[in-house]
Short mmCIF file of N, CA, C and O in Angstrom, two decimals:
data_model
loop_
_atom_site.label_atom_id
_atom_site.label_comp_id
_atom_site.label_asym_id
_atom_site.label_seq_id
_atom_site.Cartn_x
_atom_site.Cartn_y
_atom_site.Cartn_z
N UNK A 1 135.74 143.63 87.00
CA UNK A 1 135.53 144.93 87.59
C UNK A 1 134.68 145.79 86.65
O UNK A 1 134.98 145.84 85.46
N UNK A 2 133.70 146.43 87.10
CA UNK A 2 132.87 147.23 86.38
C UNK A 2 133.70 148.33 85.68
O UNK A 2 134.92 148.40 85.82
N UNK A 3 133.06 149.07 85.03
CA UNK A 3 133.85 150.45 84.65
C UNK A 3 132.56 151.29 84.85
O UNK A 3 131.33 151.17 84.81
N UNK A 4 133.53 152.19 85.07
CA UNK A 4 132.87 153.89 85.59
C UNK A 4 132.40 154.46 84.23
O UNK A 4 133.03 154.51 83.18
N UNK A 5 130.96 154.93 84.54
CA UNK A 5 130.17 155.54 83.11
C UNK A 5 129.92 157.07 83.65
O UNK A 5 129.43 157.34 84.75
N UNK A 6 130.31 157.91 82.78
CA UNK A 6 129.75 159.24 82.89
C UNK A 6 128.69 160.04 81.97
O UNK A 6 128.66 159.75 80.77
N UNK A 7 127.94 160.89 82.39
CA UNK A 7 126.82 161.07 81.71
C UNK A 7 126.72 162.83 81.83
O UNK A 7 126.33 163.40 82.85
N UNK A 8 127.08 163.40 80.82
CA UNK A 8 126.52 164.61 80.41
C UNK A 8 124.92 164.78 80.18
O UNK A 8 124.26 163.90 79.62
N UNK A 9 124.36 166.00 80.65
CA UNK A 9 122.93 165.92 80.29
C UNK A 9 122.84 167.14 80.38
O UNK A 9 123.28 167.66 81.41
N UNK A 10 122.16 168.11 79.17
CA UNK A 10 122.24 169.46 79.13
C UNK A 10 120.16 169.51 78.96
O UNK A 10 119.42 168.66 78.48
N UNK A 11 119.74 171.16 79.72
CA UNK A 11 118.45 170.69 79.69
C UNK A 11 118.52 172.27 79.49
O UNK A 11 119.43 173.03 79.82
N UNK A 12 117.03 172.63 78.71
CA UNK A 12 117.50 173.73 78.13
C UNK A 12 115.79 174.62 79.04
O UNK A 12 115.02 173.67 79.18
N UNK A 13 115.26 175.62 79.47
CA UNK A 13 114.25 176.09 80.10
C UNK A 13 113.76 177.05 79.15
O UNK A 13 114.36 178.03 78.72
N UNK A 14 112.53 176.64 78.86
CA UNK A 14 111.40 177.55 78.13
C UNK A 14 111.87 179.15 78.18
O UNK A 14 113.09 179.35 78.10
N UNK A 15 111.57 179.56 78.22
CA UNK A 15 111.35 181.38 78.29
C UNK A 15 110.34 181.56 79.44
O UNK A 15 109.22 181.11 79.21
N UNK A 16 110.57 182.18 80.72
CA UNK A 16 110.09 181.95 81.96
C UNK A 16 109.79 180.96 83.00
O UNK A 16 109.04 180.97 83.98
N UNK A 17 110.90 179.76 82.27
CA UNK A 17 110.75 178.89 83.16
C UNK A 17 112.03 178.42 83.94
O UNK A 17 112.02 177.58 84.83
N UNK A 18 112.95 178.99 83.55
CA UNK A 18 114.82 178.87 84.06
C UNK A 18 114.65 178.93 85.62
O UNK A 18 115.64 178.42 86.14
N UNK A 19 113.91 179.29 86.40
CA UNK A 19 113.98 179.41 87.90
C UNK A 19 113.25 177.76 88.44
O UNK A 19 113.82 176.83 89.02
N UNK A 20 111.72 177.86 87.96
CA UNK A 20 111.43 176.26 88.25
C UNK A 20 112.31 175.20 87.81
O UNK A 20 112.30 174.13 88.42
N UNK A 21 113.05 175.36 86.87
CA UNK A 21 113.84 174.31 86.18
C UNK A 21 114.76 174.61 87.40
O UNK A 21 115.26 173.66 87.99
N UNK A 22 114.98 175.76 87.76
CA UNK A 22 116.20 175.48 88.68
C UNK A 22 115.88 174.48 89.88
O UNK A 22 116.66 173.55 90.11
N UNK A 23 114.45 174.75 90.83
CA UNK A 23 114.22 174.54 91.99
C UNK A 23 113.57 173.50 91.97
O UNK A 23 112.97 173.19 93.00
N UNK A 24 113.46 172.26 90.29
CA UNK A 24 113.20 171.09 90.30
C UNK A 24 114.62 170.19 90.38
O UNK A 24 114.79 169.13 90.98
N UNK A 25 115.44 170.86 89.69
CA UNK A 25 116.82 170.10 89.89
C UNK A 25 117.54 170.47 91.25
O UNK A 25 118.38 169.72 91.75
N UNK A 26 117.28 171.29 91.64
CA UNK A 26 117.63 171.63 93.45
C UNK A 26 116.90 170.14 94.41
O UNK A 26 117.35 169.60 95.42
N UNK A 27 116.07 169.92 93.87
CA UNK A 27 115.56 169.04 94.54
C UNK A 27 115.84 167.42 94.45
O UNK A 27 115.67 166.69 95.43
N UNK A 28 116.32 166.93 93.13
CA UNK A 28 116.68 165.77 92.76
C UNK A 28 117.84 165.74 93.10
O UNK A 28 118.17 164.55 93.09
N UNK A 29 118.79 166.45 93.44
CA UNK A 29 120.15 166.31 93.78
C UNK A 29 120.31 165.61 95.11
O UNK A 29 120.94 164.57 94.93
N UNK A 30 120.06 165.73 96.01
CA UNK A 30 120.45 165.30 97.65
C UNK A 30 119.48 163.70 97.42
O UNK A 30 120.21 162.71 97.54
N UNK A 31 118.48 163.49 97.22
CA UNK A 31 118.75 162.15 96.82
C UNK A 31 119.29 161.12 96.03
O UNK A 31 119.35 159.95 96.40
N UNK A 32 119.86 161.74 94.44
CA UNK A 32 121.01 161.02 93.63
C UNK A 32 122.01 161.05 94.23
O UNK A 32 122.81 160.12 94.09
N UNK A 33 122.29 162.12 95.09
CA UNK A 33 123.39 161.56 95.69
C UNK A 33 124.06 160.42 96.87
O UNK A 33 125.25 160.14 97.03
N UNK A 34 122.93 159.91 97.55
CA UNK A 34 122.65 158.95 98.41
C UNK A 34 122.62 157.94 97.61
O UNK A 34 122.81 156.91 98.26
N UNK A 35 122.46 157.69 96.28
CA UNK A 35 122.06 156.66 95.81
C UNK A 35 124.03 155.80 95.82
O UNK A 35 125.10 156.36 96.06
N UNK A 36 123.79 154.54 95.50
CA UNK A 36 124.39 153.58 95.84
C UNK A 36 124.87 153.13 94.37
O UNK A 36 124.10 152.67 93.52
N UNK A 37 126.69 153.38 94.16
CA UNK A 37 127.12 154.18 92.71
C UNK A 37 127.48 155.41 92.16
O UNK A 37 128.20 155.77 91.23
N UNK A 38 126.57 156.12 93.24
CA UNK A 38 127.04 157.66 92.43
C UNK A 38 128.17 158.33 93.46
O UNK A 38 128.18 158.53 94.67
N UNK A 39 128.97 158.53 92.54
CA UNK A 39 130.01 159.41 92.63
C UNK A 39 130.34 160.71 92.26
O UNK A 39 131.25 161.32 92.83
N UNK A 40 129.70 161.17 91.38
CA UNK A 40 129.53 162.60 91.20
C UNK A 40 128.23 162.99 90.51
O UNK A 40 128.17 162.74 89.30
N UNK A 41 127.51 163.39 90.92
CA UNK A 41 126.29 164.27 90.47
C UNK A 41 125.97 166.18 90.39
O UNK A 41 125.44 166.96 91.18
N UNK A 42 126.32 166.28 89.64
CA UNK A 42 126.84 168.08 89.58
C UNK A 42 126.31 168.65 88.63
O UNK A 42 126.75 168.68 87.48
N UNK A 43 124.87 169.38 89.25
CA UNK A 43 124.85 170.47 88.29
C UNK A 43 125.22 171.75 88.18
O UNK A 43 125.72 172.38 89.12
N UNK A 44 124.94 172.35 86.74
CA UNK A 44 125.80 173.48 86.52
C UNK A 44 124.98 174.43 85.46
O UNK A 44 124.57 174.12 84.35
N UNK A 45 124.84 176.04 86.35
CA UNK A 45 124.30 176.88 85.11
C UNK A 45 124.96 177.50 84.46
O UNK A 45 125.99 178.08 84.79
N UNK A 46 124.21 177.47 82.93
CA UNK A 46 124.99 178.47 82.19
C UNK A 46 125.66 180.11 82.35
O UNK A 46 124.82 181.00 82.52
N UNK A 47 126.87 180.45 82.31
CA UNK A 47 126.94 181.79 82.89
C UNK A 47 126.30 182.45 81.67
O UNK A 47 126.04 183.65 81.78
N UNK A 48 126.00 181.80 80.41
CA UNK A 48 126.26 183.48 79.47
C UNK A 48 124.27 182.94 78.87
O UNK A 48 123.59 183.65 78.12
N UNK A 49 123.89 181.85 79.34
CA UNK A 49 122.66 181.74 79.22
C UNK A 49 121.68 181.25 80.49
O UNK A 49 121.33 180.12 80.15
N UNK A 50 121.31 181.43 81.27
CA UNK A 50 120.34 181.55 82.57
C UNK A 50 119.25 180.41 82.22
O UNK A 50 118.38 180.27 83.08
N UNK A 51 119.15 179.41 80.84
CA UNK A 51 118.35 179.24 80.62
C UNK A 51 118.69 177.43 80.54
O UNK A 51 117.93 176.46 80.52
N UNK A 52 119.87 177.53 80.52
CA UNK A 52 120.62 176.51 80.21
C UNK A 52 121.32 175.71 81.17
O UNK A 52 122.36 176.29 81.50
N UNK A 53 121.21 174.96 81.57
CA UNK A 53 121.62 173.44 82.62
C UNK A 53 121.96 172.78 82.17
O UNK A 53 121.57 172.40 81.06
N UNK A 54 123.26 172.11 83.10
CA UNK A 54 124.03 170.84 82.61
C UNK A 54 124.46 170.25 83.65
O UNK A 54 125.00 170.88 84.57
N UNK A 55 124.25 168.64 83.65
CA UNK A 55 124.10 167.63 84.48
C UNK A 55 125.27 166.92 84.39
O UNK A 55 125.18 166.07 83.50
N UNK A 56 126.84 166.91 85.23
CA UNK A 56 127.42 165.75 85.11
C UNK A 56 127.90 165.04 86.05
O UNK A 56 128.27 165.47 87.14
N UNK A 57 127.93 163.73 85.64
CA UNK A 57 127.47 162.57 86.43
C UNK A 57 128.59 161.55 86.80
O UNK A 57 129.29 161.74 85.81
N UNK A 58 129.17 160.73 87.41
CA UNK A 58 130.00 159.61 87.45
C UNK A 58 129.41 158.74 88.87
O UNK A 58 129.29 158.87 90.08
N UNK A 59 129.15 157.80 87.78
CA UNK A 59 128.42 156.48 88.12
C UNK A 59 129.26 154.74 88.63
O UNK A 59 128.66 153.82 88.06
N UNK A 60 129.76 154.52 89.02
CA UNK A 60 130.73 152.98 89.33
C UNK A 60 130.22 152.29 88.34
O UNK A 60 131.17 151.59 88.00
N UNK A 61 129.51 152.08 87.80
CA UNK A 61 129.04 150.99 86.73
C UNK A 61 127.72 151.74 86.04
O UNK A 61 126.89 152.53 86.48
N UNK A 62 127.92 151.15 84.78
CA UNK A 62 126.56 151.18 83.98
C UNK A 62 124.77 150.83 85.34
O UNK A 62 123.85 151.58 85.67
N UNK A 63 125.05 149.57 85.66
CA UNK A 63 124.15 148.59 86.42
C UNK A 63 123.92 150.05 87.37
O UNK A 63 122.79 150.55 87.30
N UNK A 64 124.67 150.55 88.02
CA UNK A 64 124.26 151.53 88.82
C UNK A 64 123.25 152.93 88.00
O UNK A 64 122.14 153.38 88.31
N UNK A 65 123.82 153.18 87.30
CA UNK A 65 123.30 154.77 86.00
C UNK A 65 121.87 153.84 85.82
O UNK A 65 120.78 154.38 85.65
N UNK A 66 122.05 152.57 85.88
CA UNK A 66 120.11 152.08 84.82
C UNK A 66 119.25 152.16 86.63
O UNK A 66 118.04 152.39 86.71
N UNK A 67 120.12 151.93 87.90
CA UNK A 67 119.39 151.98 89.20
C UNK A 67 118.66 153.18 89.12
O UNK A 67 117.46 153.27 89.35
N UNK A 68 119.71 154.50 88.64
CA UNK A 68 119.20 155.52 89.42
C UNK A 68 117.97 156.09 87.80
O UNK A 68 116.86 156.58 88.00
N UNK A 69 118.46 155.88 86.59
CA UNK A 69 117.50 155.90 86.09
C UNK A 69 116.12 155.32 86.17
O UNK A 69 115.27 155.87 85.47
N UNK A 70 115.88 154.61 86.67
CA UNK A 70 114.45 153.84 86.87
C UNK A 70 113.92 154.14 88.79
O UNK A 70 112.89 153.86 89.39
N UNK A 71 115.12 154.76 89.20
CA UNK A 71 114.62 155.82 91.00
C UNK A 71 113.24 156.75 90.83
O UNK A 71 112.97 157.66 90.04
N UNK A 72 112.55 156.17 91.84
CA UNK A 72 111.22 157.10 91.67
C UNK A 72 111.52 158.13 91.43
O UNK A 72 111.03 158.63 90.42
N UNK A 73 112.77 159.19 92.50
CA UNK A 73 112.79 160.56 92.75
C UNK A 73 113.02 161.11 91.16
O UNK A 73 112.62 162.18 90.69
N UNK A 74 114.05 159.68 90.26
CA UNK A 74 113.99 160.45 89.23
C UNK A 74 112.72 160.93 88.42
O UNK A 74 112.48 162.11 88.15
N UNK A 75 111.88 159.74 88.05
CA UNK A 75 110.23 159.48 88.03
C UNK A 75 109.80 161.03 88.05
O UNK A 75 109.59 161.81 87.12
N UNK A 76 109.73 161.20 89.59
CA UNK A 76 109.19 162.42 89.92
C UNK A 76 109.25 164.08 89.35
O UNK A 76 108.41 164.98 89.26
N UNK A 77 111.39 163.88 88.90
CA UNK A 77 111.59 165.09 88.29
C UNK A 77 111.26 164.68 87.23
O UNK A 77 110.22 165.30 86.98
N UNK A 78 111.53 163.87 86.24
CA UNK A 78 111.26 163.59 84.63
C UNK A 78 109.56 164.58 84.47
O UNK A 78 109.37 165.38 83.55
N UNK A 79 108.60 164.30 85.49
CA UNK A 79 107.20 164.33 85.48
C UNK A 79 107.51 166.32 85.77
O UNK A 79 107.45 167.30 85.03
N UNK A 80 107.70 166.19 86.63
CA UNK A 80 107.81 168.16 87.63
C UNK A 80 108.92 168.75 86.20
O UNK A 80 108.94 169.98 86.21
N UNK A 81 109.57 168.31 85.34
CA UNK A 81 110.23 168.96 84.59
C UNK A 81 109.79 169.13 83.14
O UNK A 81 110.30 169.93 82.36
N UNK A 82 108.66 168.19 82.82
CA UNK A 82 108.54 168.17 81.54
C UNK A 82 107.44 168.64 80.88
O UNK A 82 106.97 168.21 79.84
N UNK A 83 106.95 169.80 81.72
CA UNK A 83 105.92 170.95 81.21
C UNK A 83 107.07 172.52 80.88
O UNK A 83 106.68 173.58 80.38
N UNK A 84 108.64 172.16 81.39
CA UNK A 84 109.73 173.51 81.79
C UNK A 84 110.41 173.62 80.71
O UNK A 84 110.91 174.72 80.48
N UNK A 85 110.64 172.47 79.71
CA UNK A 85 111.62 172.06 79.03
C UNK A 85 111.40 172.97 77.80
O UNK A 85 110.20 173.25 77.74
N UNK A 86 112.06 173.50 76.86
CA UNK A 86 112.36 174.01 75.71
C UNK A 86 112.34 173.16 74.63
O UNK A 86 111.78 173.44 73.57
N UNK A 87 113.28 171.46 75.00
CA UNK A 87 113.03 170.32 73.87
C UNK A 87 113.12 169.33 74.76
O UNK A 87 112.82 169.44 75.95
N UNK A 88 113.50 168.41 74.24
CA UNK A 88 114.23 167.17 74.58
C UNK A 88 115.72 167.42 75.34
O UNK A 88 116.41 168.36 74.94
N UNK A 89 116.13 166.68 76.28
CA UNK A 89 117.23 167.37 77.15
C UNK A 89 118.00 166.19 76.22
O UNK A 89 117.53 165.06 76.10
N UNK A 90 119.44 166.70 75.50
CA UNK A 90 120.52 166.09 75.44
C UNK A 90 121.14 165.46 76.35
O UNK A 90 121.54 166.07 77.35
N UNK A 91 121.34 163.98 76.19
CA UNK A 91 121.82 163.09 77.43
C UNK A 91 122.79 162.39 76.59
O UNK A 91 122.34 161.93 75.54
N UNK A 92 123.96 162.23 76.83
CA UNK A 92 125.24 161.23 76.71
C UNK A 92 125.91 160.75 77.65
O UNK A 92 126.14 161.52 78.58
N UNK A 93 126.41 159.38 77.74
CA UNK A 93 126.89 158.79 78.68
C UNK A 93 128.46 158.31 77.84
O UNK A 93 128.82 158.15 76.67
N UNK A 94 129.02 158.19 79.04
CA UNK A 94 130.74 158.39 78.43
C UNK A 94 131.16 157.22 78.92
O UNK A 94 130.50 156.52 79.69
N UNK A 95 132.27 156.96 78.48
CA UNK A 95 133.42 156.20 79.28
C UNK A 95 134.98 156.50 78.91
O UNK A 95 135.31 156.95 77.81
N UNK A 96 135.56 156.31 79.58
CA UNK A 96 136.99 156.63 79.52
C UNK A 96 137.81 156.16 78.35
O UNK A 96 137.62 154.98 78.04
N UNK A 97 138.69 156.82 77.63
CA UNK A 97 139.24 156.34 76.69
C UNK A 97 140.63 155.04 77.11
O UNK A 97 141.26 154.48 76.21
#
């Protein structure tokens, strides 16, 4: 039986860019969630920073998290997001103790 992987991913928006960052991740959502494996895909803004996004995830298996990583739609945001970004987005993937 596989095990369930979860994945934190915090993404941080330039200084005038927190709204596109918003309405690129508005958009990747309704197809990760169709995807085949995912079980929770939820993002979330910062209340005390507007600038700040966080992605968490629960996946049925690893094999599924590498599907949706290599998904065009993801493709698409990686590309539409990475003129918005502040740095490198912190990504960790978990598993249950």
């Amino acid at each position: 039986m596989s095990e369930h992987v979860f994945v934190s991913a915090v993404l941080v928006a330039q200084n005038g860019k927190a709204e596109a960052l918003h309405e690129a991740i508005a958009e990747v959502v309704v197809p990760t969630r169709k995807e085949d494996g995912c079980i929770q895909y939820a993002p979330h803004r910062c209340v005390t920073d507007d600038h700040r996004f966080l992605f968490f995830e629960e996946w049925t298996s690893q094999a599924h998290l590498d599907a949706h990583l290599a998904s065009a739609h993801l493709a698409v945001f990686r590309e539409r997001v990475g003129g918005l970004l502040a740095g490198a987005p912190e990504v960790l993937v978990w598993r249950r103790c």
